[in-house]
XYZ file of C-alpha atoms in Angstrom:
333
model
C 25.714 129.384 50.363
C 29.364 128.340 50.602
C 30.759 127.964 54.111
C 34.486 127.562 54.751
C 35.309 125.551 57.894
C 38.865 124.777 59.011
C 40.100 123.292 62.281
C 43.291 122.454 64.149
C 44.112 120.473 67.284
C 47.388 121.484 68.880
C 48.324 123.195 65.626
C 47.671 120.108 63.472
C 45.114 120.536 60.683
C 42.101 118.215 60.923
C 38.887 117.724 58.969
C 35.990 117.592 61.452
C 32.693 115.860 60.794
C 30.816 118.032 63.303
C 31.270 120.950 65.645
C 29.235 122.500 68.454
C 29.933 125.358 70.849
C 27.766 127.361 73.238
C 27.857 130.118 75.844
C 25.319 131.595 78.252
C 25.034 134.314 80.879
C 24.914 131.772 83.737
C 28.409 130.471 83.017
C 31.698 132.060 82.094
C 33.162 129.676 79.494
C 32.316 128.653 75.983
C 31.787 124.878 75.933
C 32.699 123.171 72.681
C 33.085 119.792 71.018
C 34.491 118.617 67.704
C 33.808 115.298 65.973
C 36.598 113.427 64.162
C 36.899 110.210 62.182
C 39.320 107.560 63.427
C 41.918 108.541 60.817
C 41.745 112.212 61.783
C 41.959 111.324 65.468
C 45.092 109.266 64.821
C 46.809 112.419 63.518
C 46.426 114.237 66.853
C 46.277 111.400 69.393
C 49.821 112.033 70.635
C 48.939 115.673 71.338
C 46.364 114.512 73.903
C 48.746 112.360 75.929
C 49.762 115.171 78.284
C 49.426 116.057 81.948
C 46.458 118.043 83.202
C 46.982 121.705 82.410
C 48.926 121.074 79.190
C 46.032 120.055 76.973
C 46.175 121.250 73.348
C 43.924 123.949 71.999
C 41.179 123.128 69.520
C 40.540 125.976 67.074
C 37.709 126.117 64.574
C 37.490 128.839 61.935
C 33.999 129.408 60.531
C 34.054 131.810 57.593
C 36.838 133.803 59.246
C 35.451 133.762 62.804
C 37.570 131.739 65.221
C 36.467 129.701 68.235
C 38.927 127.972 70.547
C 38.680 125.627 73.505
C 40.920 123.351 75.559
C 40.741 119.666 74.583
C 39.804 118.442 78.057
C 37.836 115.259 77.343
C 37.887 112.507 74.696
C 35.058 110.103 73.950
C 34.683 107.347 71.349
C 31.681 105.983 69.473
C 31.720 102.682 67.561
C 29.225 101.496 64.951
C 30.160 98.347 63.053
C 33.461 99.154 61.306
C 33.222 102.920 61.829
C 34.805 104.612 64.819
C 34.407 108.291 65.625
C 35.896 110.467 68.321
C 34.752 113.600 70.077
C 37.015 116.155 71.726
C 35.253 118.472 74.158
C 36.282 121.232 76.487
C 35.977 124.823 77.607
C 37.440 128.244 76.885
C 41.018 129.077 77.836
C 39.577 130.923 80.854
C 38.717 127.527 82.385
C 42.325 127.655 83.621
C 41.050 130.086 86.291
C 38.742 127.489 87.834
C 39.080 124.710 90.375
C 40.272 122.113 87.839
C 43.468 124.081 87.269
C 43.911 127.016 89.662
C 44.723 126.946 93.366
C 42.463 128.469 96.005
C 43.717 131.527 97.870
C 43.559 132.859 101.403
C 43.100 136.080 103.344
C 41.434 139.472 103.016
C 41.912 142.155 100.402
C 43.902 144.438 102.714
C 43.778 147.706 100.783
C 41.136 149.964 99.261
C 40.630 148.752 95.696
C 38.071 149.204 92.959
C 36.295 146.083 91.750
C 38.131 146.154 88.428
C 41.478 146.347 90.256
C 40.666 143.217 92.268
C 39.814 141.403 89.037
C 43.118 142.439 87.473
C 44.881 141.211 90.617
C 43.236 137.821 90.181
C 44.374 137.660 86.557
C 47.984 138.649 87.267
C 50.485 136.072 85.958
C 47.727 133.873 84.481
C 48.153 134.942 80.857
C 44.468 135.923 80.836
C 43.496 139.588 80.659
C 40.449 141.724 81.393
C 39.081 142.782 78.029
C 35.987 144.849 78.918
C 34.532 146.084 82.181
C 31.143 147.309 80.983
C 29.565 147.804 84.415
C 30.033 150.689 86.832
C 33.200 150.360 88.878
C 32.993 150.774 92.643
C 35.326 150.999 95.630
C 35.657 148.023 97.983
C 37.276 149.180 101.257
C 40.261 147.384 102.747
C 39.583 144.316 104.944
C 36.024 144.020 103.658
C 36.238 141.173 101.170
C 37.855 137.777 101.820
C 39.207 135.560 99.054
C 39.833 132.600 101.361
C 39.432 129.215 99.618
C 38.390 130.893 96.367
C 39.864 130.363 92.913
C 40.414 133.399 90.680
C 37.236 132.757 88.705
C 35.221 132.388 91.930
C 36.353 135.864 93.017
C 35.699 137.355 89.582
C 32.278 135.723 89.423
C 31.294 137.063 92.851
C 32.264 140.585 91.838
C 30.309 140.346 88.580
C 27.229 138.960 90.316
C 27.333 141.662 93.020
C 26.792 144.430 90.453
C 24.181 142.683 88.296
C 26.726 141.461 85.770
C 28.162 138.227 84.417
C 31.531 136.944 83.246
C 31.981 136.429 79.512
C 34.936 134.690 77.880
C 36.330 135.709 74.504
C 35.455 133.026 71.889
C 39.093 132.333 71.018
C 41.510 134.478 73.031
C 42.710 134.470 76.648
C 40.432 137.334 77.645
C 37.326 137.782 79.757
C 34.848 140.611 80.251
C 32.341 141.759 82.867
C 29.054 142.642 81.175
C 25.647 143.690 82.547
C 22.956 141.003 82.498
C 20.410 143.683 81.648
C 21.789 146.126 79.087
C 18.496 147.939 79.582
C 16.247 147.131 82.504
C 13.303 144.897 81.706
C 10.672 147.641 81.859
C 12.753 149.785 79.451
C 13.107 147.178 76.711
C 9.967 148.113 74.787
C 11.369 151.561 73.951
C 15.076 150.635 73.753
C 17.040 150.602 70.510
C 17.609 147.070 69.243
C 21.109 145.785 68.520
C 19.710 143.290 66.013
C 16.389 143.245 64.141
C 15.324 139.765 63.064
C 12.639 138.984 60.506
C 10.901 135.619 60.743
C 11.669 134.666 57.130
C 15.241 133.794 58.173
C 14.148 131.671 61.159
C 14.183 127.894 60.783
C 12.320 127.191 64.024
C 11.099 129.078 67.073
C 9.727 127.859 70.396
C 8.821 129.642 73.593
C 7.986 128.884 77.211
C 6.297 131.151 79.719
C 8.080 131.694 83.047
C 6.171 133.314 85.914
C 8.050 134.694 88.910
C 6.701 136.856 91.745
C 6.586 140.474 90.581
C 8.469 143.069 92.636
C 8.908 146.815 92.380
C 11.235 147.314 95.369
C 14.198 145.491 96.858
C 16.424 146.181 99.876
C 20.114 145.345 99.584
C 22.359 145.146 102.648
C 26.143 145.469 102.546
C 27.790 145.315 105.964
C 25.833 147.741 108.168
C 24.422 149.765 105.274
C 21.050 149.160 103.617
C 19.860 150.532 100.280
C 16.340 150.558 98.887
C 16.141 150.148 95.108
C 12.801 150.706 93.384
C 11.309 151.097 89.934
C 9.317 154.244 90.696
C 8.939 156.545 93.674
C 5.229 155.764 93.705
C 3.940 152.211 94.114
C 6.678 150.565 96.132
C 4.492 147.936 97.727
C 5.769 144.719 96.123
C 8.960 144.120 98.082
C 11.442 141.418 97.100
C 13.274 139.321 99.705
C 16.218 141.195 101.206
C 19.544 140.455 99.534
C 22.833 140.902 101.380
C 26.423 140.835 100.186
C 29.623 142.180 101.709
C 30.452 143.584 98.264
C 27.449 145.967 98.365
C 29.687 148.885 99.354
C 28.582 151.619 96.932
C 25.488 152.868 95.082
C 27.280 152.228 91.784
C 27.077 148.552 92.683
C 23.723 148.209 94.460
C 21.584 150.206 91.994
C 22.309 147.949 88.984
C 22.111 144.862 91.219
C 18.720 145.896 92.565
C 17.479 146.704 89.076
C 18.650 143.265 87.916
C 16.640 141.552 90.659
C 13.556 143.579 89.776
C 14.047 142.866 86.065
C 14.221 139.129 86.753
C 10.902 139.247 88.600
C 7.479 139.032 86.973
C 6.395 137.264 83.784
C 8.929 136.327 81.120
C 8.953 134.205 77.977
C 12.048 132.198 77.082
C 12.289 132.121 73.288
C 14.577 129.692 71.460
C 15.221 130.652 67.868
C 17.216 128.563 65.368
C 18.533 130.282 62.268
C 21.513 130.371 59.996
C 24.568 132.380 60.937
C 25.429 134.053 57.684
C 26.444 137.490 56.476
C 24.559 136.744 53.257
C 21.288 136.884 55.192
C 22.478 139.745 57.422
C 22.335 137.465 60.464
C 25.283 138.122 62.811
C 26.488 135.799 65.527
C 24.481 136.659 68.634
C 26.349 138.286 71.495
C 25.166 137.697 75.043
C 23.027 140.371 76.703
C 22.138 142.084 73.439
C 18.732 143.559 72.677
C 17.095 141.693 69.802
C 13.878 142.723 68.113
C 11.908 139.906 66.493
C 9.400 141.004 63.868
C 6.910 138.267 64.681
C 3.712 138.170 62.547
C 1.832 138.092 65.868
C 3.492 141.372 66.848
C 7.080 142.627 67.054
C 8.794 142.261 70.411
C 12.211 142.800 72.054
C 14.234 140.778 74.513
C 17.698 140.120 75.916
C 19.914 137.349 74.524
C 20.805 134.835 77.237
C 22.580 132.063 75.346
C 23.942 131.222 71.911
C 24.817 127.819 70.488
C 26.591 127.307 67.164
C 26.510 123.993 65.314
C 28.182 122.818 62.118
C 27.196 119.662 60.315
C 27.782 118.329 56.819
C 25.158 117.653 54.150
C 26.526 115.976 50.991
C 30.018 117.201 51.901
C 28.780 120.774 52.262
C 29.053 122.354 55.729
C 25.897 123.925 57.178
C 26.205 126.500 59.970
C 23.378 127.176 62.427
C 22.964 129.188 65.579
C 20.317 128.837 68.267
C 19.680 131.911 70.393
C 17.751 132.075 73.645
C 16.014 135.444 74.144
C 14.456 136.564 77.432
C 11.259 138.522 76.712
C 9.689 140.509 79.548
C 5.875 140.723 79.640
C 5.092 142.802 82.741
C 4.625 146.532 82.303
């Protein structure tokens, strides 16, 4: 299989000797690194001598799919006469965090929907809201304070309050709010899979059991209002610890949040699967919070994708592309 890998740093073409990038539902940025020989590093060294906030962009094109990250850190490795360099960093959306953005102050002093507050936070940053794939809800005026919070802190709090997470575009200045559970855990067995994976394309697979207390009911408190979220009307005896958040202002927020907490409870298996990323084998790049079905010889099962890591290395001058996907499999009925 012939892979075509090209890369630039600050617009200058380079020939990398290695590349890694990863994303997960617990963060908001892709985190990447690129390996360069000393001669390749010399070509772009001047691009790195800039003030914080002006770092060049590293772009890597893998068979037509582009990743990009800010060149935030440089490290060097020396072995006898060979020197190598690594550039590492995060998505463009890292500009919204504490390393670059200023904290704010005050209350949101008008009635706004959650998506409107996010767009406010992104105003004049050059970063846009790409997708808002959770239910929107109204947050009344003078309810929510943004004091001492960076834009990404505000956006992250809003996403978390409705059972979602923040996802950065792999190469563009865009972010999205996506649900952590596309289907609730107890619905996965009968849900349609986004990707069906046969084990003959898997290089390696490992799993680890994770046992949490099992709940079927949770009470969420927002201000003076309380909401009870449950799996079924009958059998509401396993009650999770109460969760409170000033952003719990509407059922369109608290229902998916409660269902997320219930989905995270009980017995899970964390599966790590390494495979090629190649159209030839009908293996797409995993997207976060997708439903994957694995046709395991021990029995087919479904789960939610929680992280994806892409790696490129060279074998006899031929680039090899791999992806490792973490899939959250729910075992409780």
